[in-house]
Amino acid sequence: MNRLTKTLSDLKDNNKKALVAYLVAGDPDISSTIQLMNLFVESGVDVIEIGVPFTDPIAEGPIIQKAHDRALKNNISLESIFSMVSEFRKHNNETPIVLMGYLNTFIFYKKLIEENKNNAIDSILVVDIPGELNLKDYGIHSPNINTISLISPTTQINRIESIAKNSTGFVYYVTLRGVTGASNLDVNEISNNVEEIKKHASVPTLAGFGIKSVEDAKLLSDCSDGIIIGSSIVQMIEESSKSKEFDRIGNYLTEIKKAIL
Amino acid sequence: MNSNKKTLPDKNGFFGDYGGKFVPETLMYALEELESTYKKLKDNPEFKNQFYKDLSEFVGRPSPLYFAERLTKHYGTGSIWLKREDLNHTGAHKINNTIGQILLAKHMGKKRIIAETGAGQHGVATATVAARLGLECHIYMGSEDVQRQSLNVYRIKLLGAQVHAVDSGSATLKDALNEALRDWVTNVDDTYYIIGSVTGPHPYPMIVRDFNSVVGEELINQSKELFNSMPNAIVACVGGGSNAMGAFYPFINIKETRLIGVEAGGEGVETGEHAAPLNDGTPGVLHGALSYLMQDDTGQVKGTKSVSAGLDYPGVGPEHSWLKDSGRAEYVAVSDNAALKAFHEVSEFEGIIPALETAHAFAYLDTLMKEFDKKANIIVNVSGRGDKDINTVAEIDGIKF
Ligand SMILES: Cc1ncc(COP(=O)(O)O)c(C=O)c1O
């Protein structure tokens, strides 16, 4: 069974919320990324979301943009990400891995994705395609990789059903009008919209974009099946990129995990 | 107007394989709203009257088709005619599109206008139409372009708009577009994004083309009037491709007219240091559309190089990719040096200082005019005037003010 599907359904069976943590591959370097992925798992993270760096990440705020730039300076490509994940898989075959990135990179590496050696990758989220579509629509056939579609506060009700049906991993509810890392959460709107999505989705609905504090995490996990945290982690990675001491990130994630249980 | 049997784009916004709508979900509704507004208004007589009235009274259209006597003599073959978009109010073709889009924004009740700009001409044109309606206006511009087009930066400010210098990435037009899209994602409810070329997600390439097609429509009438036939060729520079598309579109079914787009060859196409995706790119997705794109061997967008800020862009409008593949239009590139030489020549021969972008179209005449005899009529689309480029050219020529 696909690791993501299994993990999310186990959590649900136990009445628990999912914690998804994001980082950008190769920021500050590949070995730190693997170190961070292990730290995520130790700190209670259920799903790891790996940002695939792109020169023009139009949905990202300044914090994640800069991380993409740093990774690109290290010549990170989808190819190096696949070998990095294989490395990680040598000692972890349970934690689901989601790739989040932009269509151009995925089209470019079609073969690599279709091959998906040892089923290392569990899911792909393409930021810049309409929610009703997935990689199949762009000629990339990868039956063992499931789809995560985005639904946002501006998504009209008549599209929610078809987008939710298109998502085979989870539905990603974008919690605000804005780029990653912004801070204009409207909890009422979020909980209403997530409720609407849940009517149509057969997979869990997770909430992300703009979650920073433990309080945000708690509030949003109450009205969803789990949360995704990105910018605040990436910010801490940047601050520790010289020392490579990432304990603070572990503590932060542990605290969040405790709060959303 | 146009008699294409099968009109493109199709309902999903594709021109053949190119185009589409590749944007974050938050923008999907905004694009749908824009498309349905445009469909409702585009053939509405009141809307059309307002558009043409503004073009006539505020922009000064129609722009003349002018016989370039000395340039014609210089080449000694066909007659060279200049479509004088440089004479438009604000100095370039960009105003045609902004006049149309601001009417859409007004109709949609949007309170805030944003745009990206490279050479600054689109920023000026947008700030101008926003000022006319008293709307808040924000212009995104790469910090490198803020430097090399400082005159236009000041014009935009004089017009009451705010200029946001963008430092990310290559700090040029592509990055300004990224930042404008991010602003739009954030402020989508009250904001209208006036894209400046036939680029971006559907329906923009169609809308910008349609508004700018007034250029080609005038050319059909002016050609009949002035030389009693259709031109043998129309030559236009291609950055995103709006001035070219506006001139080409009404001619797509007029097969005797060759359509020639000139891209920025930078240091030379063979060096890889250029901004000529149709000449030296492969299909890829950038800024919401699938089109020819300059990308490296890992699927990342490559940096570009051009003396002209308005052509310094790694992508191109999807309809041009379609016209290239279908063979209806030809795309060539000329180097920075060739464009600079043409900039000086046209100034001295014709008393017209062209924009550096436009100078690329002129530079191709060196090659093209050899292919014609004296009976031929060649139109160059003079997309804009060169006042904005004086500092850049002076610096290259080693002149300090
Ligand atoms: C005078 C002029 N010509 C051409 C261009 C290139 O744009 P497009 O290819 O969309 O006409 C610009 C862009 O700034 C411009 O200012």
XYZ file of C-alpha atoms and ligand atoms in Angstrom:
678
model
C 0.000 0.000 0.000
C 1.137 3.540 -0.699
C 2.894 4.839 2.419
C 0.960 8.108 2.434
C -2.415 6.419 2.173
C -1.484 3.974 4.931
C -0.084 6.604 7.297
C -3.076 8.896 6.947
C -5.585 6.112 7.398
C -3.763 4.762 10.480
C -3.835 8.235 11.992
C -7.514 8.557 11.268
C -8.270 5.161 12.797
C -6.542 6.311 15.953
C -8.295 9.664 15.890
C -5.029 11.533 15.444
C -4.053 14.486 13.296
C -1.273 14.409 10.716
C 1.776 16.628 10.922
C 3.396 17.319 7.553
C 6.738 19.150 7.559
C 8.282 20.865 4.535
C 11.843 21.602 3.574
C 13.593 22.434 0.320
C 15.861 19.708 -1.016
C 19.498 20.705 -0.855
C 19.038 23.666 1.476
C 21.643 24.222 2.795
C 23.043 20.987 1.259
C 22.001 17.407 0.541
C 23.519 15.820 3.629
C 21.825 18.395 5.882
C 18.530 17.662 4.151
C 18.851 13.954 4.970
C 19.842 14.862 8.536
C 16.766 17.105 8.771
C 14.478 14.423 7.369
C 15.627 12.063 10.100
C 15.142 14.782 12.698
C 11.599 15.376 11.390
C 10.762 11.708 11.880
C 12.264 11.634 15.390
C 10.225 14.706 16.300
C 6.894 13.144 15.401
C 6.447 14.300 11.818
C 4.134 11.923 9.937
C 4.779 13.000 6.349
C 7.790 14.740 4.805
C 7.146 17.201 2.024
C 10.182 17.958 -0.095
C 10.220 21.203 -2.044
C 11.726 20.757 -5.499
C 13.671 23.943 -6.189
C 12.672 26.014 -9.221
C 13.992 29.293 -10.565
C 10.518 30.848 -10.666
C 8.478 29.612 -7.701
C 5.470 31.899 -8.098
C 3.489 30.526 -5.164
C 6.255 31.008 -2.610
C 6.841 33.868 -0.239
C 10.319 35.331 0.329
C 11.462 32.745 2.915
C 10.933 29.721 0.669
C 12.010 31.593 -2.476
C 15.390 32.200 -0.901
C 15.641 28.530 0.037
C 14.973 27.589 -3.608
C 17.746 29.961 -4.665
C 20.170 28.486 -2.146
C 19.378 24.958 -3.308
C 19.803 25.892 -6.963
C 23.248 27.302 -6.162
C 24.065 23.742 -5.078
C 22.865 22.448 -8.475
C 19.997 20.471 -7.001
C 17.874 18.824 -9.680
C 15.040 16.334 -9.509
C 17.642 13.728 -10.314
C 19.695 14.545 -7.218
C 16.482 14.558 -5.174
C 15.645 11.037 -6.273
C 19.096 9.810 -5.239
C 18.802 11.682 -1.942
C 15.495 9.973 -1.202
C 17.009 6.562 -2.057
C 19.698 7.321 0.475
C 17.048 8.150 3.078
C 15.070 5.036 2.201
C 18.030 2.823 3.127
C 17.127 3.309 6.779
C 13.530 4.526 6.570
C 10.969 2.677 4.534
C 7.894 3.916 6.372
C 7.721 7.693 6.299
C 5.710 8.933 3.318
C 7.463 11.407 1.051
C 5.669 14.023 -1.009
C 7.382 16.112 -3.663
C 6.057 19.644 -4.034
C 7.145 21.638 -7.029
C 6.382 23.296 -10.330
C 5.186 21.602 -13.489
C 8.186 22.450 -15.654
C 10.582 20.411 -13.513
C 8.302 17.392 -13.438
C 7.680 17.386 -17.195
C 11.402 17.689 -17.711
C 12.099 14.540 -15.679
C 9.140 12.466 -16.866
C 11.139 9.214 -17.104
C 12.554 9.510 -13.607
C 9.068 9.918 -12.153
C 7.580 7.079 -14.159
C 10.380 4.813 -13.020
C 10.191 5.891 -9.324
C 12.819 3.361 -8.293
C 11.833 1.216 -5.275
C 8.685 3.321 -4.960
C 10.743 5.833 -3.015
C 8.300 8.695 -3.645
C 4.681 8.413 -2.526
C 3.031 11.512 -3.852
C 3.519 14.608 -5.998
C 1.933 17.994 -5.528
C 2.206 20.265 -8.557
C 1.635 23.830 -7.426
C 0.837 25.322 -10.803
C -1.795 23.101 -12.377
C -5.560 23.335 -12.028
C -6.839 21.102 -9.225
C -8.863 18.878 -11.554
C -5.727 17.780 -13.387
C -2.749 15.661 -12.442
C 0.496 14.462 -13.967
C -1.332 11.962 -16.146
C -2.832 14.864 -18.030
C 0.692 15.922 -18.945
C 1.693 12.487 -20.199
C 3.407 11.316 -17.002
C 2.084 7.915 -15.937
C 3.035 6.883 -12.439
C 0.355 4.656 -10.906
C 2.251 4.240 -7.637
C 2.506 7.980 -7.013
C -0.688 9.582 -5.813
C -2.011 13.072 -6.359
C -2.445 15.961 -3.974
C -4.607 18.783 -5.270
C -4.921 22.260 -3.849
C -8.167 23.950 -2.931
C -8.028 27.602 -1.917
C -10.384 30.113 -0.317
C -11.198 31.406 -3.820
C -12.067 28.000 -5.284
C -15.701 28.127 -6.357
C -18.043 25.599 -4.884
C -18.810 24.023 -8.268
C -15.178 22.932 -8.632
C -14.618 21.594 -5.125
C -16.177 18.240 -5.881
C -14.125 17.466 -8.973
C -10.896 18.640 -7.355
C -11.547 16.604 -4.225
C -12.252 13.526 -6.356
C -9.000 14.061 -8.237
C -6.950 13.915 -5.030
C -5.788 10.411 -4.188
C -3.289 11.353 -1.446
C -4.940 14.126 0.481
C -6.692 17.383 -0.304
C -4.448 20.334 0.502
C -6.526 23.249 1.684
C -4.605 26.483 1.169
C -5.537 28.457 4.258
C -5.127 31.956 2.888
C -5.102 34.197 -0.144
C -1.411 34.582 -0.590
C 1.968 32.989 -0.949
C 3.609 30.551 1.453
C 4.562 32.097 4.775
C 2.026 34.928 4.731
C 0.065 35.681 7.882
C -3.566 36.416 7.304
C -5.345 33.310 8.570
C -9.123 33.467 8.903
C -10.078 30.491 11.059
C -13.816 30.810 10.494
C -13.491 30.766 6.739
C -11.035 27.879 6.945
C -13.258 25.681 9.065
C -16.307 26.317 6.873
C -14.405 25.528 3.700
C -12.760 22.413 5.084
C -16.160 21.164 6.128
C -17.431 21.688 2.590
C -14.447 19.839 1.121
C -14.923 16.905 3.486
C -18.390 16.352 2.078
C -16.809 15.457 -1.265
C -13.381 14.029 -0.506
C -12.715 10.365 0.074
C -9.206 11.183 1.319
C -8.236 13.343 4.325
C -8.154 17.134 4.102
C -5.060 18.858 5.454
C -4.499 22.585 5.929
C -1.361 24.554 5.129
C 0.191 27.963 4.157
C 0.789 30.469 6.913
C 0.796 28.184 9.966
C 3.517 29.349 12.341
C 2.674 29.236 16.015
C 1.660 26.299 18.135
C -1.686 28.079 18.574
C -2.267 28.284 14.777
C -1.413 24.617 14.537
C -3.862 23.690 17.264
C -6.699 25.806 15.858
C -6.330 24.500 12.326
C -5.849 20.877 13.271
C -9.138 21.066 15.163
C -11.021 21.666 11.942
C -8.974 19.433 9.598
C -7.275 16.055 9.383
C -3.849 17.549 9.814
C -1.575 20.457 9.083
C 1.371 21.323 6.893
C 4.179 23.549 8.160
C 6.701 25.073 5.783
C 8.018 28.607 5.997
C 8.706 28.657 9.730
C 10.822 25.502 9.407
C 12.639 26.832 6.355
C 13.333 30.054 8.247
C 14.958 28.095 11.079
C 16.952 26.042 8.587
C 18.285 29.266 7.121
C 19.239 30.578 10.551
C 21.128 27.362 11.343
C 22.622 26.811 7.910
C 26.137 27.662 9.083
C 26.196 25.847 12.421
C 24.134 22.894 11.098
C 22.692 22.535 14.562
C 19.028 21.923 13.997
C 17.891 20.952 17.533
C 15.608 23.959 17.696
C 13.635 22.638 14.743
C 13.221 19.282 16.454
C 11.919 20.973 19.602
C 9.530 23.133 17.610
C 8.070 20.161 15.751
C 7.763 18.083 18.914
C 5.816 20.876 20.529
C 3.521 21.234 17.525
C 2.915 17.514 17.375
C 1.948 17.519 21.051
C -0.455 20.403 20.513
C -2.355 18.828 17.631
C -2.857 15.367 19.073
C -12.925 41.559 -37.994
C -11.095 38.264 -38.229
C -12.276 35.519 -40.528
C -10.321 32.584 -39.098
C -12.624 29.607 -39.372
C -11.188 27.890 -36.355
C -10.332 30.602 -33.898
C -7.592 30.042 -31.408
C -7.138 29.649 -28.523
C -9.456 26.690 -27.891
C -11.701 26.673 -24.854
C -8.860 25.586 -22.584
C -6.657 28.379 -23.795
C -4.431 26.368 -26.117
C -2.945 27.414 -29.438
C -2.128 23.957 -30.774
C 0.109 22.494 -28.065
C 0.868 25.835 -26.453
C -0.765 28.058 -23.862
C -3.024 26.845 -21.065
C -3.529 27.974 -17.508
C -0.710 26.896 -15.219
C -1.252 28.890 -12.069
C -1.726 28.332 -8.353
C -5.284 27.386 -7.482
C -5.960 30.746 -5.801
C -5.845 32.433 -9.217
C -8.125 30.031 -11.046
C -11.292 31.850 -10.146
C -9.795 35.228 -11.017
C -8.924 33.928 -14.484
C -12.397 32.503 -14.972
C -13.940 35.779 -13.873
C -11.706 37.671 -16.291
C -12.528 35.356 -19.165
C -16.259 35.536 -18.664
C -16.169 39.326 -18.328
C -14.132 39.605 -21.502
C -16.417 37.268 -23.448
C -19.426 39.263 -22.358
C -17.929 42.620 -23.270
C -15.781 42.055 -26.309
C -18.557 42.339 -28.860
C -20.681 44.708 -26.824
C -21.108 47.857 -28.958
C -20.881 50.189 -25.995
C -17.632 48.606 -24.812
C -16.149 48.701 -28.304
C -17.157 52.306 -28.800
C -15.500 53.295 -25.547
C -12.330 51.384 -26.479
C -12.042 52.979 -29.925
C -12.977 56.417 -28.583
C -10.183 56.232 -25.998
C -7.739 54.993 -28.621
C -8.636 57.878 -30.868
C -8.917 60.743 -28.397
C -6.440 59.752 -25.691
C -3.860 57.683 -27.579
C -4.102 59.512 -30.903
C -4.903 56.535 -33.124
C -4.759 55.595 -35.890
C -0.983 55.745 -35.963
C 0.405 56.625 -39.400
C 1.963 54.216 -41.853
C 4.904 56.273 -42.987
C 7.140 55.844 -46.030
C 10.789 55.619 -44.945
C 12.343 57.261 -47.964
C 16.013 57.345 -47.048
C 16.030 53.892 -45.482
C 14.389 52.586 -48.659
C 17.082 54.263 -50.771
C 19.773 52.919 -48.483
C 18.774 49.334 -49.207
C 17.825 50.018 -52.806
C 15.237 47.234 -53.031
C 11.637 47.262 -51.758
C 9.771 50.145 -50.154
C 10.046 50.325 -46.404
C 7.022 51.533 -44.464
C 6.965 52.336 -40.776
C 3.960 51.682 -38.562
C 4.353 54.539 -36.117
C 3.395 53.062 -32.743
C 6.143 55.294 -31.362
C 3.786 58.233 -31.915
C 1.161 56.847 -29.548
C 0.626 58.695 -26.294
C 3.254 57.359 -23.816
C 5.498 56.333 -26.704
C 4.842 52.684 -27.495
C 2.260 50.105 -28.544
C 1.797 49.081 -24.915
C -0.896 51.688 -24.360
C -3.348 49.933 -26.746
C -3.610 46.930 -24.486
C -3.778 48.888 -21.234
C -6.623 51.040 -22.567
C -8.583 47.864 -23.161
C -7.682 46.093 -19.927
C -8.429 49.072 -17.695
C -11.961 49.068 -19.131
C -12.252 45.422 -18.074
C -10.914 46.273 -14.601
C -13.416 49.080 -14.265
C -16.232 46.846 -15.345
C -15.213 44.226 -12.803
C -15.177 46.834 -10.046
C -11.506 46.303 -9.173
C -9.962 49.005 -7.004
C -6.305 48.208 -7.333
C -4.150 47.766 -10.444
C -0.862 45.888 -10.682
C 1.512 45.277 -13.569
C 5.022 44.087 -14.341
C 7.343 45.970 -16.620
C 10.709 45.450 -18.268
C 11.538 48.480 -20.366
C 9.128 50.504 -18.281
C 6.840 51.229 -21.243
C 4.154 48.912 -19.988
C 4.571 50.345 -16.501
C 4.108 53.849 -17.871
C 1.118 52.792 -19.974
C -0.508 51.090 -16.987
C 0.181 53.962 -14.581
C -1.296 56.289 -17.206
C -4.621 54.510 -17.573
C -4.853 53.937 -13.812
C -4.331 57.654 -13.222
C -7.156 58.463 -15.609
C -9.524 56.418 -13.486
C -7.997 57.391 -10.150
C -7.104 53.784 -9.272
C -4.307 52.703 -6.934
C -1.463 51.320 -9.048
C 1.608 49.202 -8.291
C 4.313 48.418 -10.842
C 6.822 45.599 -10.378
C 10.166 46.027 -12.079
C 13.416 44.081 -11.833
C 16.051 46.110 -9.991
C 18.421 45.834 -12.936
C 15.742 47.343 -15.181
C 15.009 50.067 -12.603
C 18.602 51.129 -13.218
C 18.741 50.930 -16.982
C 15.272 52.434 -17.530
C 15.454 55.105 -14.819
C 13.649 57.680 -16.947
C 10.567 55.494 -17.152
C 10.744 54.762 -13.426
C 10.414 58.466 -12.771
C 7.580 58.781 -15.280
C 5.680 55.996 -13.511
C 6.114 57.801 -10.190
C 4.997 61.113 -11.678
C 1.830 59.344 -12.785
C 1.089 58.533 -9.158
C 1.953 54.834 -9.183
C 4.307 52.998 -6.877
C 7.339 51.206 -8.287
C 8.489 48.053 -6.518
C 12.041 47.031 -7.412
C 12.401 43.248 -7.529
C 15.748 41.809 -6.430
C 15.023 38.106 -6.668
C 16.405 35.818 -9.365
C 17.894 37.711 -12.295
C 16.239 41.007 -11.250
C 14.721 41.513 -14.707
C 11.334 41.159 -16.410
C 10.808 37.483 -15.546
C 11.258 38.210 -11.852
C 8.967 41.229 -12.031
C 6.301 38.910 -13.440
C 6.862 36.430 -10.595
C 6.389 39.201 -8.060
C 3.284 40.588 -9.774
C 1.758 37.092 -9.738
C 2.537 36.804 -6.009
C 0.869 40.141 -5.361
C -2.138 38.975 -7.340
C -2.384 35.706 -5.373
C -2.395 37.764 -2.175
C -4.784 40.536 -3.191
C -6.876 38.688 -5.718
C -10.270 39.900 -4.485
C -9.826 43.613 -5.244
C -6.899 43.601 -7.667
C -6.726 43.548 -11.466
C -3.447 42.388 -13.004
C -2.764 44.126 -16.330
C -0.290 41.810 -18.040
C 1.907 43.636 -20.522
C 2.359 41.123 -23.287
C 0.712 38.143 -24.980
C 2.129 35.980 -22.203
C 0.794 34.493 -18.977
C -2.114 32.139 -18.400
C -5.235 32.014 -20.549
C -7.130 34.284 -21.204
C -4.340 36.911 -21.170
C -2.580 35.965 -24.420
C -5.924 36.207 -26.213
C -7.050 39.445 -24.566
C -3.769 41.277 -25.083
C -3.622 40.107 -28.696
C -7.175 41.222 -29.400
C -6.695 44.709 -27.961
C -3.407 45.191 -29.745
C -4.800 43.872 -33.033
C -5.968 47.389 -33.755
C -2.454 47.782 -35.180
C -2.865 45.052 -37.788
C -6.414 46.126 -38.599
C -5.205 49.632 -39.383
C -2.358 48.181 -41.452
C -4.770 46.345 -43.736
C -6.585 49.581 -44.583
C -3.451 51.700 -44.766
C -1.728 49.214 -47.092
C -4.674 49.327 -49.482
C -4.709 53.083 -49.359
C -0.976 53.716 -49.681
C 0.248 50.977 -52.014
C -2.904 49.262 -53.088
C -1.882 45.763 -52.091
C -1.049 43.725 -49.063
C 2.535 44.037 -47.761
C 5.086 41.403 -48.715
C 6.311 41.240 -45.143
C 5.705 42.646 -41.678
C 8.700 42.755 -39.368
C 8.341 43.188 -35.611
C 10.517 42.600 -32.565
C 9.469 39.857 -30.143
C 9.929 40.022 -26.399
C 6.763 38.540 -24.961
C 5.387 39.202 -28.421
C 2.552 41.718 -28.069
C 3.536 44.280 -30.689
C 4.267 41.479 -33.148
C 1.044 39.622 -32.367
C -1.059 42.765 -32.718
C 0.422 43.435 -36.134
C 0.399 39.784 -37.289
C -2.980 38.578 -36.127
C -5.252 40.238 -38.708
C -2.848 39.010 -41.408
C -2.844 35.344 -40.452
C -5.145 34.449 -43.342
C -3.503 36.893 -45.757
C -1.000 34.382 -47.008
C 0.935 36.703 -49.325
C 2.251 38.607 -46.311
C 5.276 37.085 -44.613
C 5.219 37.537 -40.849
C 8.671 37.908 -39.341
C 9.418 38.127 -35.626
C 12.847 39.276 -34.483
C 14.142 38.069 -31.127
C 16.975 39.427 -29.022
C 20.170 37.652 -30.028
C 22.214 39.237 -27.211
C 25.854 38.258 -27.625
C 24.818 36.011 -30.531
C 22.469 33.015 -30.534
C 25.419 30.638 -30.882
C 26.909 31.890 -27.577
C 23.839 30.914 -25.550
C 23.866 34.463 -24.092
C 20.637 35.835 -25.528
C 16.883 36.075 -25.077
C 15.691 34.149 -28.127
C 13.567 31.178 -26.977
C 11.925 30.665 -30.391
C 15.357 30.366 -31.976
C 17.148 28.451 -29.270
C 14.656 27.153 -26.691
C 12.467 24.133 -26.012
C 8.839 23.910 -24.865
C 8.378 24.443 -21.136
C 6.079 26.053 -18.601
C 6.704 29.525 -17.233
C 4.317 32.163 -15.909
C 1.188 30.193 -16.516
C 1.698 29.047 -20.090
C 3.397 26.295 -22.043
C 5.553 27.825 -24.735
C 9.091 27.902 -26.061
C 11.369 28.610 -23.139
C 15.050 29.007 -22.442
C 15.891 26.277 -19.974
C 18.990 24.414 -18.884
C 19.553 20.654 -18.844
C 17.801 20.270 -15.476
C 14.544 22.034 -16.403
C 15.443 25.339 -14.743
C 14.792 28.617 -16.493
C 17.994 30.094 -17.886
C 19.228 33.624 -17.408
C 18.905 35.890 -20.432
C 21.016 38.565 -21.988
C 19.902 41.503 -24.067
C 20.804 45.155 -24.324
C 17.072 45.796 -24.468
C 15.141 45.465 -21.205
C 11.848 44.874 -23.009
C 13.167 41.818 -24.850
C 15.172 40.406 -21.939
C 12.782 37.556 -21.182
C 13.320 33.768 -21.382
C 9.780 32.944 -22.525
C 7.463 34.061 -25.296
C 3.712 34.239 -25.861
C 2.226 30.815 -26.686
C 0.605 31.934 -29.937
C 4.046 32.695 -31.348
C 5.146 29.150 -30.508
C 2.132 27.941 -32.429
C 2.842 30.253 -35.385
C 6.427 29.026 -35.428
C 5.548 25.324 -35.409
C 2.788 25.762 -37.964
C 5.176 27.671 -40.192
C 2.884 30.683 -40.593
C 5.439 33.060 -39.082
C 9.230 33.101 -39.184
C 11.388 33.898 -36.193
C 14.940 35.162 -36.396
C 17.325 36.832 -33.962
C 19.739 39.754 -34.192
C 22.580 40.547 -31.810
C 22.939 43.484 -29.426
C 25.554 44.958 -31.715
C 23.359 44.737 -34.797
C 20.487 46.346 -32.892
C 22.707 49.181 -31.653
C 23.940 49.833 -35.184
C 20.348 49.979 -36.426
C 19.431 52.285 -33.540
C 21.935 54.847 -34.811
C 21.172 54.325 -38.499
C 17.428 54.749 -38.204
C 17.917 57.844 -36.074
C 20.171 59.393 -38.707
C 18.324 58.223 -41.828
C 14.783 58.890 -40.741
C 14.843 61.346 -37.841
C 13.205 58.713 -35.694
C 15.008 57.441 -32.592
C 13.562 53.971 -32.125
C 13.354 52.024 -28.886
C 16.162 49.485 -28.488
C 13.506 46.778 -28.749
C 12.316 48.187 -32.072
C 15.902 48.553 -33.272
C 16.036 44.741 -33.382
C 13.300 44.702 -36.025
C 15.141 47.340 -38.047
C 18.418 45.434 -37.772
C 16.924 42.467 -39.579
C 16.335 44.622 -42.676
C 20.042 44.147 -43.475
C 19.266 40.514 -44.254
C 15.665 40.752 -45.346
C 15.856 43.535 -47.932
C 18.179 41.397 -50.068
C 15.305 38.981 -50.593
C 13.041 41.550 -52.270
C 12.913 43.549 -55.472
C 11.803 47.130 -55.989
C 8.105 46.265 -56.220
C 7.974 44.888 -52.691
C 6.443 46.659 -49.711
C 7.887 45.871 -46.299
C 6.360 47.112 -43.051
C 8.409 47.564 -39.898
C 6.360 47.828 -36.731
C 7.963 50.720 -34.862
C 6.838 49.481 -31.458
C 8.184 52.432 -29.516
C 10.413 55.458 -29.336
C 13.906 55.473 -27.929
C 13.874 58.330 -25.422
C 13.934 55.811 -22.590
C 17.109 54.234 -23.978
C 19.238 57.336 -24.324
C 21.139 56.644 -21.085
C 21.850 53.023 -22.005
C 23.099 53.880 -25.484
C 25.154 56.857 -24.275
C 26.837 54.663 -21.703
C 27.679 52.047 -24.343
C 29.054 54.825 -26.544
C 31.146 56.039 -23.612
C 29.324 59.334 -23.198
C 28.707 60.904 -19.776
C 26.164 63.679 -19.271
C 8.995 49.678 -27.389
C 8.836 48.245 -27.055
N 8.831 47.332 -28.034
C 8.717 46.025 -27.776
C 8.627 45.541 -26.496
C 8.570 44.065 -26.297
O 7.336 43.575 -25.894
P 6.401 42.779 -26.889
O 7.212 41.702 -27.486
O 5.324 42.271 -26.009
O 5.906 43.708 -27.919
C 8.632 46.446 -25.431
C 8.511 45.958 -24.047
O 8.717 46.585 -23.095
C 8.734 47.828 -25.721
O 8.739 48.745 -24.739
